[in-house]
Coordinates of C-alpha atoms in Angstrom, one line a residue:
M1 CA 0.0 0.0 0.0
P2 CA 1.3 3.5 -0.8
S3 CA 2.3 5.7 2.1
D4 CA 2.4 9.5 2.4
T5 CA 6.1 9.7 1.8
L6 CA 8.5 10.5 -0.9
T7 CA 11.4 8.2 -1.6
I8 CA 14.6 9.9 -2.7
I9 CA 17.7 8.1 -3.9
D10 CA 20.8 10.2 -3.9
N11 CA 22.8 9.0 -6.9
R12 CA 25.9 10.6 -5.5
T13 CA 26.0 8.2 -2.5
G14 CA 23.4 5.5 -3.3
K15 CA 21.6 6.3 -0.1
Q16 CA 17.8 6.2 0.1
Y17 CA 15.6 8.6 2.1
E18 CA 12.0 8.6 3.1
I19 CA 10.5 12.2 3.3
P20 CA 7.1 12.6 4.8
I21 CA 4.4 14.3 2.7
Q22 CA 1.8 16.4 4.4
D23 CA -0.9 18.6 2.7
G24 CA 0.8 17.9 -0.7
T25 CA 4.1 19.3 0.5
I26 CA 7.4 18.2 1.9
K27 CA 9.3 20.2 4.5
A28 CA 12.4 21.8 3.0
G29 CA 14.2 21.1 6.3
D30 CA 13.8 17.4 5.7
L31 CA 16.1 17.6 2.8
R32 CA 19.0 18.7 5.0
Q33 CA 19.7 15.1 5.9
I34 CA 20.6 14.4 2.3
K35 CA 24.4 14.9 2.2
A36 CA 27.2 13.9 -0.2
N37 CA 29.6 13.7 2.8
P38 CA 29.3 14.3 6.6
G39 CA 30.7 17.8 6.3
D40 CA 28.0 18.9 3.8
F41 CA 25.4 21.5 4.8
G42 CA 22.8 19.3 3.3
L43 CA 20.4 19.6 0.3
M44 CA 18.5 22.8 -0.2
T45 CA 15.8 23.8 -2.8
Y46 CA 16.4 26.7 -5.2
D47 CA 13.2 28.6 -5.9
P48 CA 13.6 32.2 -7.1
A49 CA 10.5 34.2 -6.5
F50 CA 8.8 31.3 -4.6
M51 CA 7.4 29.8 -7.8
N52 CA 6.7 26.5 -6.1
T53 CA 7.4 27.1 -2.4
A54 CA 4.8 27.4 0.4
S55 CA 6.0 29.8 3.1
C56 CA 3.1 29.3 5.4
K57 CA -0.2 27.5 6.2
S58 CA -3.3 29.7 5.9
T59 CA -7.1 29.4 6.2
I60 CA -7.9 32.8 4.8
T61 CA -7.9 32.8 1.0
Y62 CA -8.2 29.8 -1.5
I63 CA -7.2 30.2 -5.1
D64 CA -7.4 27.5 -7.8
G65 CA -5.7 29.3 -10.7
D66 CA -6.5 26.6 -13.3
A67 CA -10.2 26.6 -12.5
G68 CA -10.5 30.4 -11.9
I69 CA -11.6 30.1 -8.3
L70 CA -11.2 32.7 -5.6
R71 CA -12.7 32.2 -2.1
Y72 CA -12.4 34.1 1.2
R73 CA -12.8 31.7 4.1
G74 CA -14.6 29.3 1.7
Y75 CA -17.1 31.9 0.3
P76 CA -17.0 32.3 -3.5
I77 CA -15.9 35.8 -4.4
D78 CA -18.8 36.4 -6.7
Q79 CA -21.3 35.8 -3.9
L80 CA -19.5 38.1 -1.6
A81 CA -19.3 40.8 -4.2
E82 CA -23.0 40.5 -5.0
K83 CA -24.4 40.2 -1.5
A84 CA -22.0 41.6 1.1
S85 CA -20.6 45.0 2.1
F86 CA -16.8 45.6 2.3
L87 CA -16.9 45.8 6.1
E88 CA -18.7 42.4 6.3
V89 CA -16.0 40.9 4.1
A90 CA -13.2 42.6 6.1
Y91 CA -14.7 41.0 9.2
L92 CA -14.9 37.7 7.5
I93 CA -11.3 37.8 6.4
L94 CA -10.1 38.8 9.9
Y95 CA -12.3 36.6 12.1
G96 CA -13.2 33.6 9.9
E97 CA -17.0 34.0 9.8
L98 CA -19.5 36.5 8.4
P99 CA -20.8 38.7 11.2
N100 CA -24.3 38.5 12.5
Q101 CA -26.1 41.8 13.0
P102 CA -24.9 42.6 16.5
Q103 CA -21.3 41.8 15.5
L104 CA -21.6 43.9 12.4
D105 CA -23.0 46.8 14.3
A106 CA -20.2 46.6 16.9
W107 CA -17.5 46.2 14.1
T108 CA -18.9 49.1 12.1
Y109 CA -18.9 51.3 15.2
E110 CA -15.3 50.5 16.0
I111 CA -14.2 51.3 12.5
T112 CA -16.4 54.4 12.1
H113 CA -15.0 55.9 15.4
H114 CA -11.4 55.5 14.5
T115 CA -11.5 57.4 11.2
F116 CA -10.0 60.6 12.4
L117 CA -6.2 61.3 12.3
H118 CA -4.2 63.0 14.9
E119 CA -3.7 66.6 13.8
S120 CA 0.0 66.1 13.8
T121 CA -0.5 63.5 11.2
K122 CA -2.3 66.0 9.1
Q123 CA 0.6 68.5 9.5
L124 CA 3.0 65.8 8.5
M125 CA 1.2 65.2 5.3
Q126 CA 1.0 68.9 4.6
A127 CA 4.8 69.0 4.7
F128 CA 5.1 66.9 1.5
R129 CA 5.8 68.7 -1.8
Y130 CA 2.7 69.9 -3.7
D131 CA 3.3 67.3 -6.4
A132 CA 4.2 64.3 -4.1
H133 CA 2.9 61.0 -5.3
P134 CA -0.2 59.9 -3.4
M135 CA 1.2 56.4 -2.8
S136 CA 4.5 57.7 -1.4
M137 CA 2.5 59.9 1.0
F138 CA 0.3 56.9 1.9
I139 CA 3.3 54.7 2.7
S140 CA 5.1 57.3 4.7
T141 CA 2.1 58.3 6.7
V142 CA 1.1 54.7 7.6
A143 CA 4.7 54.1 8.8
A144 CA 4.5 57.3 10.8
L145 CA 1.4 56.1 12.7
S146 CA 3.7 53.8 14.7
T147 CA 5.0 56.9 16.5
F148 CA 1.5 57.9 17.6
Y149 CA 0.7 54.4 18.9
P150 CA 3.8 53.1 20.6
E151 CA 1.9 50.3 22.4
A152 CA 1.5 48.7 18.9
K153 CA 4.9 47.1 19.5
Q154 CA 3.1 44.6 21.8
V155 CA 2.2 42.3 18.9
K156 CA 1.7 39.3 21.1
N157 CA -1.0 41.0 23.1
A158 CA -4.3 40.2 21.4
A159 CA -6.2 43.2 22.8
V160 CA -3.5 45.6 21.6
R161 CA -3.5 43.9 18.2
E162 CA -7.2 44.3 17.9
K163 CA -7.0 48.1 18.6
Q164 CA -4.4 48.5 15.8
I165 CA -6.6 46.6 13.4
H166 CA -9.5 48.9 14.1
R167 CA -7.2 51.9 13.7
L168 CA -5.7 50.9 10.5
I169 CA -8.8 49.8 8.6
A170 CA -10.5 53.0 9.8
K171 CA -7.7 55.4 9.1
V172 CA -6.4 54.3 5.7
P173 CA -9.3 55.9 3.8
T174 CA -8.6 59.1 5.6
I175 CA -4.9 59.0 4.8
A176 CA -5.7 58.1 1.2
A177 CA -8.2 61.0 0.9
F178 CA -5.8 63.5 2.4
S179 CA -3.1 62.4 -0.1
Y180 CA -5.6 62.8 -2.9
R181 CA -6.6 66.3 -1.8
H182 CA -3.0 67.3 -1.3
H183 CA -2.2 66.2 -4.8
K184 CA -5.1 68.3 -6.1
G185 CA -4.1 71.3 -4.0
L186 CA -7.4 71.2 -2.1
P187 CA -8.0 71.5 1.6
Y188 CA -8.4 68.3 3.5
V189 CA -11.9 67.1 4.4
Y190 CA -12.5 65.4 7.7
P191 CA -14.5 62.1 7.9
D192 CA -18.2 62.0 8.1
N193 CA -19.2 59.2 10.4
D194 CA -22.8 59.2 9.3
L195 CA -21.8 57.7 5.9
S196 CA -20.8 54.2 5.0
Y197 CA -17.1 53.2 4.7
T198 CA -16.9 53.9 1.0
G199 CA -19.4 56.7 1.1
N200 CA -17.3 58.5 3.7
F201 CA -14.2 57.9 1.6
L202 CA -15.9 59.5 -1.5
A203 CA -17.0 62.4 0.7
M204 CA -13.5 63.1 1.8
L205 CA -12.3 63.0 -1.8
D206 CA -15.0 65.1 -3.4
R207 CA -16.7 67.4 -0.9
M208 CA -16.4 71.1 -1.6
T209 CA -18.9 73.5 -0.2
Q210 CA -21.9 71.2 0.4
A211 CA -23.3 71.3 3.9
K212 CA -23.9 67.6 3.7
Y213 CA -22.3 65.4 1.0
Q214 CA -24.3 62.6 -0.5
P215 CA -22.3 60.1 -2.6
D216 CA -23.7 58.7 -5.8
P217 CA -25.1 55.3 -4.7
V218 CA -23.9 53.6 -7.9
K219 CA -20.3 54.8 -7.4
E220 CA -20.5 54.0 -3.7
R221 CA -21.6 50.5 -4.4
A222 CA -19.1 50.1 -7.3
L223 CA -16.2 51.1 -5.0
D224 CA -17.5 48.7 -2.3
V225 CA -17.4 45.9 -4.8
L226 CA -13.9 46.8 -6.0
F227 CA -12.8 46.9 -2.3
I228 CA -14.2 43.4 -1.8
L229 CA -12.4 42.1 -4.9
H230 CA -9.0 43.5 -3.7
A231 CA -9.3 42.6 0.0
D232 CA -7.0 39.6 -0.1
H233 CA -5.3 37.5 -2.6
E234 CA -3.2 34.8 -0.9
Q235 CA 0.6 35.1 -0.8
N236 CA 1.2 37.8 -3.3
C237 CA 4.2 40.2 -3.2
G238 CA 2.7 42.7 -0.8
T239 CA 1.3 40.0 1.5
N240 CA 4.6 38.2 1.5
A241 CA 6.3 41.4 2.5
M242 CA 3.7 41.9 5.3
R243 CA 4.5 38.5 6.7
A244 CA 8.2 38.7 6.2
I245 CA 8.5 42.1 7.9
G246 CA 6.0 41.2 10.6
S247 CA 8.0 38.1 11.4
S248 CA 10.6 40.3 13.1
L249 CA 7.7 41.2 15.5
V250 CA 7.7 44.9 14.4
D251 CA 4.5 46.9 14.9
P252 CA 1.8 46.5 12.2
Y253 CA 2.2 50.0 11.0
S254 CA 5.8 49.5 10.0
A255 CA 5.0 46.1 8.5
M256 CA 2.1 47.5 6.5
A257 CA 4.2 50.4 5.2
G258 CA 6.5 47.7 3.7
A259 CA 3.6 45.8 2.2
A260 CA 2.2 49.0 0.7
A261 CA 5.7 49.7 -0.8
A262 CA 5.7 46.3 -2.4
L263 CA 2.2 47.1 -3.8
Y264 CA 3.5 50.4 -5.2
G265 CA 5.5 48.6 -8.0
P266 CA 4.2 48.5 -11.6
L267 CA 4.1 44.7 -11.6
H268 CA 1.8 44.6 -8.5
G269 CA -0.6 47.5 -7.6
G270 CA 0.4 49.6 -10.6
A271 CA -0.6 47.1 -13.3
N272 CA -3.9 48.7 -14.0
E273 CA -2.2 51.9 -14.9
E274 CA -0.2 50.0 -17.5
V275 CA -3.5 48.7 -19.0
L276 CA -4.7 52.3 -19.4
K277 CA -1.5 53.3 -21.1
M278 CA -1.8 50.3 -23.5
L279 CA -5.5 51.2 -24.4
T280 CA -4.6 54.8 -24.9
E281 CA -1.7 53.8 -27.2
I282 CA -4.1 51.6 -29.2
G283 CA -6.3 54.6 -29.6
H284 CA -9.1 53.1 -31.6
V285 CA -10.8 49.8 -32.2
K286 CA -9.6 49.7 -35.8
N287 CA -6.0 49.6 -34.5
I288 CA -6.5 46.4 -32.4
P289 CA -5.6 43.8 -35.1
A290 CA -2.2 45.5 -35.7
F291 CA -1.6 45.7 -32.0
I292 CA -2.4 42.0 -31.6
E293 CA 0.1 41.2 -34.3
S294 CA 2.8 43.2 -32.6
V295 CA 2.1 41.4 -29.4
K296 CA 2.6 38.0 -31.1
K297 CA 5.9 39.2 -32.6
G298 CA 7.1 40.1 -29.1
E299 CA 7.2 43.8 -29.9
R300 CA 4.6 44.8 -27.3
R301 CA 3.0 43.3 -24.2
L302 CA -0.7 42.6 -23.7
M303 CA -1.2 44.3 -20.3
G304 CA -4.1 43.1 -18.1
F305 CA -3.9 39.5 -19.5
G306 CA -2.4 36.6 -17.8
H307 CA -1.6 36.1 -14.1
R308 CA 1.0 34.4 -12.0
V309 CA -1.7 32.3 -10.4
Y310 CA -4.7 32.3 -12.7
K311 CA -4.5 30.1 -15.8
N312 CA -8.1 30.7 -16.5
Y313 CA -10.4 33.8 -16.6
D314 CA -9.7 35.8 -13.4
P315 CA -13.0 35.5 -11.4
R316 CA -12.6 39.1 -10.2
A317 CA -12.4 40.3 -13.8
K318 CA -15.9 39.0 -14.6
I319 CA -17.3 40.9 -11.7
I320 CA -15.5 44.1 -12.5
K321 CA -16.8 43.9 -16.1
R322 CA -20.4 43.8 -14.8
T323 CA -19.6 46.7 -12.4
A324 CA -18.1 48.7 -15.3
D325 CA -21.4 48.7 -17.1
E326 CA -23.2 50.0 -14.0
V327 CA -20.6 52.8 -13.5
F328 CA -20.7 53.9 -17.2
A329 CA -24.5 54.1 -17.0
V330 CA -23.9 57.0 -14.6
T331 CA -20.7 58.5 -15.8
G332 CA -21.2 58.0 -19.5
S333 CA -19.2 55.7 -21.8
N334 CA -15.5 55.8 -22.1
P335 CA -13.9 55.2 -25.5
L336 CA -11.3 53.1 -23.8
L337 CA -14.0 50.6 -22.7
D338 CA -14.9 50.0 -26.4
I339 CA -11.3 49.2 -27.1
A340 CA -11.0 47.0 -24.0
V341 CA -14.2 45.0 -24.9
E342 CA -13.1 44.4 -28.5
L343 CA -9.5 43.6 -27.4
E344 CA -10.8 41.0 -25.0
R345 CA -13.1 39.5 -27.6
I346 CA -10.3 39.0 -30.1
A347 CA -7.8 37.7 -27.6
L348 CA -10.3 35.2 -26.1
N349 CA -10.8 33.7 -29.6
D350 CA -7.2 33.7 -30.7
D351 CA -5.3 30.4 -30.4
Y352 CA -2.1 32.3 -29.6
F353 CA -3.5 33.6 -26.3
I354 CA -5.7 30.6 -25.5
S355 CA -2.7 28.2 -25.8
R356 CA -0.8 30.4 -23.4
K357 CA -3.7 30.7 -21.0
L358 CA -3.7 34.5 -21.2
Y359 CA -7.1 35.6 -19.9
P360 CA -8.1 39.0 -18.6
N361 CA -7.1 39.7 -15.0
V362 CA -8.5 42.1 -12.4
D363 CA -6.4 44.9 -13.7
F364 CA -7.9 44.9 -17.2
Y365 CA -11.1 46.6 -16.3
S366 CA -10.4 48.2 -12.8
G367 CA -8.3 51.0 -14.2
I368 CA -11.1 52.0 -16.7
I369 CA -13.6 52.1 -13.8
Y370 CA -11.3 54.2 -11.6
Q371 CA -10.7 56.6 -14.5
A372 CA -14.4 56.9 -15.2
M373 CA -15.0 57.8 -11.5
G374 CA -12.5 60.6 -11.8
F375 CA -9.5 59.1 -10.1
P376 CA -6.0 60.0 -11.6
V377 CA -3.9 57.1 -12.5
E378 CA -1.3 57.9 -9.8
F379 CA -4.0 57.3 -7.2
F380 CA -4.8 53.7 -8.4
P381 CA -2.3 51.9 -6.1
V382 CA -3.7 53.8 -3.2
L383 CA -7.2 52.6 -4.1
F384 CA -5.7 49.1 -4.0
A385 CA -4.0 49.5 -0.6
I386 CA -7.2 50.6 1.2
P387 CA -9.1 47.3 1.0
R388 CA -5.9 45.2 1.0
T389 CA -5.3 46.5 4.5
A390 CA -7.8 44.0 5.8
G391 CA -6.1 41.1 4.1
W392 CA -2.6 42.2 5.2
L393 CA -3.8 42.4 8.8
A394 CA -5.5 39.0 8.7
Q395 CA -2.4 37.5 7.3
W396 CA -0.2 39.3 9.9
V397 CA -2.3 38.0 12.8
E398 CA -2.3 34.5 11.3
M399 CA 1.5 34.7 11.1
I400 CA 1.9 36.0 14.7
N401 CA -0.2 33.1 16.0
D402 CA 1.4 30.4 14.0
P403 CA 3.9 28.4 16.2
D404 CA 5.8 27.2 13.0
Q405 CA 6.7 30.8 12.0
K406 CA 10.1 32.3 12.8
I407 CA 11.8 35.4 11.6
A408 CA 12.0 35.2 7.8
R409 CA 15.4 34.5 6.5
P410 CA 15.7 32.6 3.2
R411 CA 18.9 30.7 2.3
Q412 CA 21.2 31.5 -0.6
I413 CA 23.4 29.7 -3.0
Y414 CA 26.8 31.3 -2.8
L415 CA 28.6 31.5 -6.1
G416 CA 31.4 34.0 -5.2
Y417 CA 35.1 33.5 -4.5
D418 CA 36.5 31.0 -2.1
E419 CA 38.8 32.4 0.6
R420 CA 41.6 34.6 -0.8
P421 CA 44.3 36.7 0.8
F422 CA 44.0 40.5 1.2
V423 CA 45.9 42.5 -1.4
P424 CA 47.6 45.7 -0.1
L425 CA 46.5 48.9 -2.0
A426 CA 50.0 49.3 -3.6
D427 CA 49.9 45.8 -5.1
R428 CA 46.5 46.0 -6.7
K429 CA 46.2 46.2 -10.4

């Protein structure tokens, strides 16, 4: 009868090893016993960019890239996007279950009553140059919050952790809105705790002289859906950064600033900006065939198609496409949407892209929606960071409570010089 082990024969020595298999994995440390001689360090795996290495065990997000499945705590993403609010989903991600009404009321109260920033934080943000990038302001301000809440260093204290979770989820929309207003040269708008999570965010962005700002319900709901879709996505670059930095037991503000910095990159949170650039470059539907041919020749890249995990249609992209129709019914159509729809149609029927499993991902339509809602492209990664805060914090808590986790420190393969003697300056060529 087969057992849950892997038999390895080292052809260098002829020795045989039995390695336990658990949850479809083997422990990398179990390979250390495989040595060519007693003085060996032992066998290691080499896996740049963690292409096939699990760094943790998690119960938060499940992805089946081949089948195009994304679930938070077992719930399909399409059901959550259709039926839940972002704060419900944030609660689910953090605590494992959807809240009942009393739990949701208490959770909403805690988030709503931590939205204000210390005035010194506001002064800090005002000190940035007039043209400072909103994401740079966001990252810096999140990191600075650790100076306002020094007790956050007590990461092993569950009650203290809970307080920081409330603060961060509540304050990131305020930080984001202040960075947006700063970028626009407008006065900062304080939170309105009578509004919903996304409604308050829109108010802080757009309010001018109104006595009471009322967000457009279609835009408010669209933003809520986009927040749900971006709340967590397993062990991506930003989440890996959150866990790696957090493994040193630093406070969550510092760890999250690092995660947001990872998100800032064009291969991560800035990908939807690249989609907009591509669609603008195409310019018109009639230019799509020529663009497709240039992609096949390797002259250009088809941005917004393909994903490191998904080898099928990204389930978030389907939801965003529906949301786009609702938003454009309010804002009016965008010429880029016509290009995107036709580009998608052609690519999905072309064997070149089908054979390479290049399907639209979440970035393909999200940038078009953000642009239609009036957001500048430089603000896109900030819009990504707000909802991802919930996922980062859930992953951080899971890491803190995992007895298997230690401070992150990957191994390396050293390919440099062996020992060599020091050469005096006068003798160097």
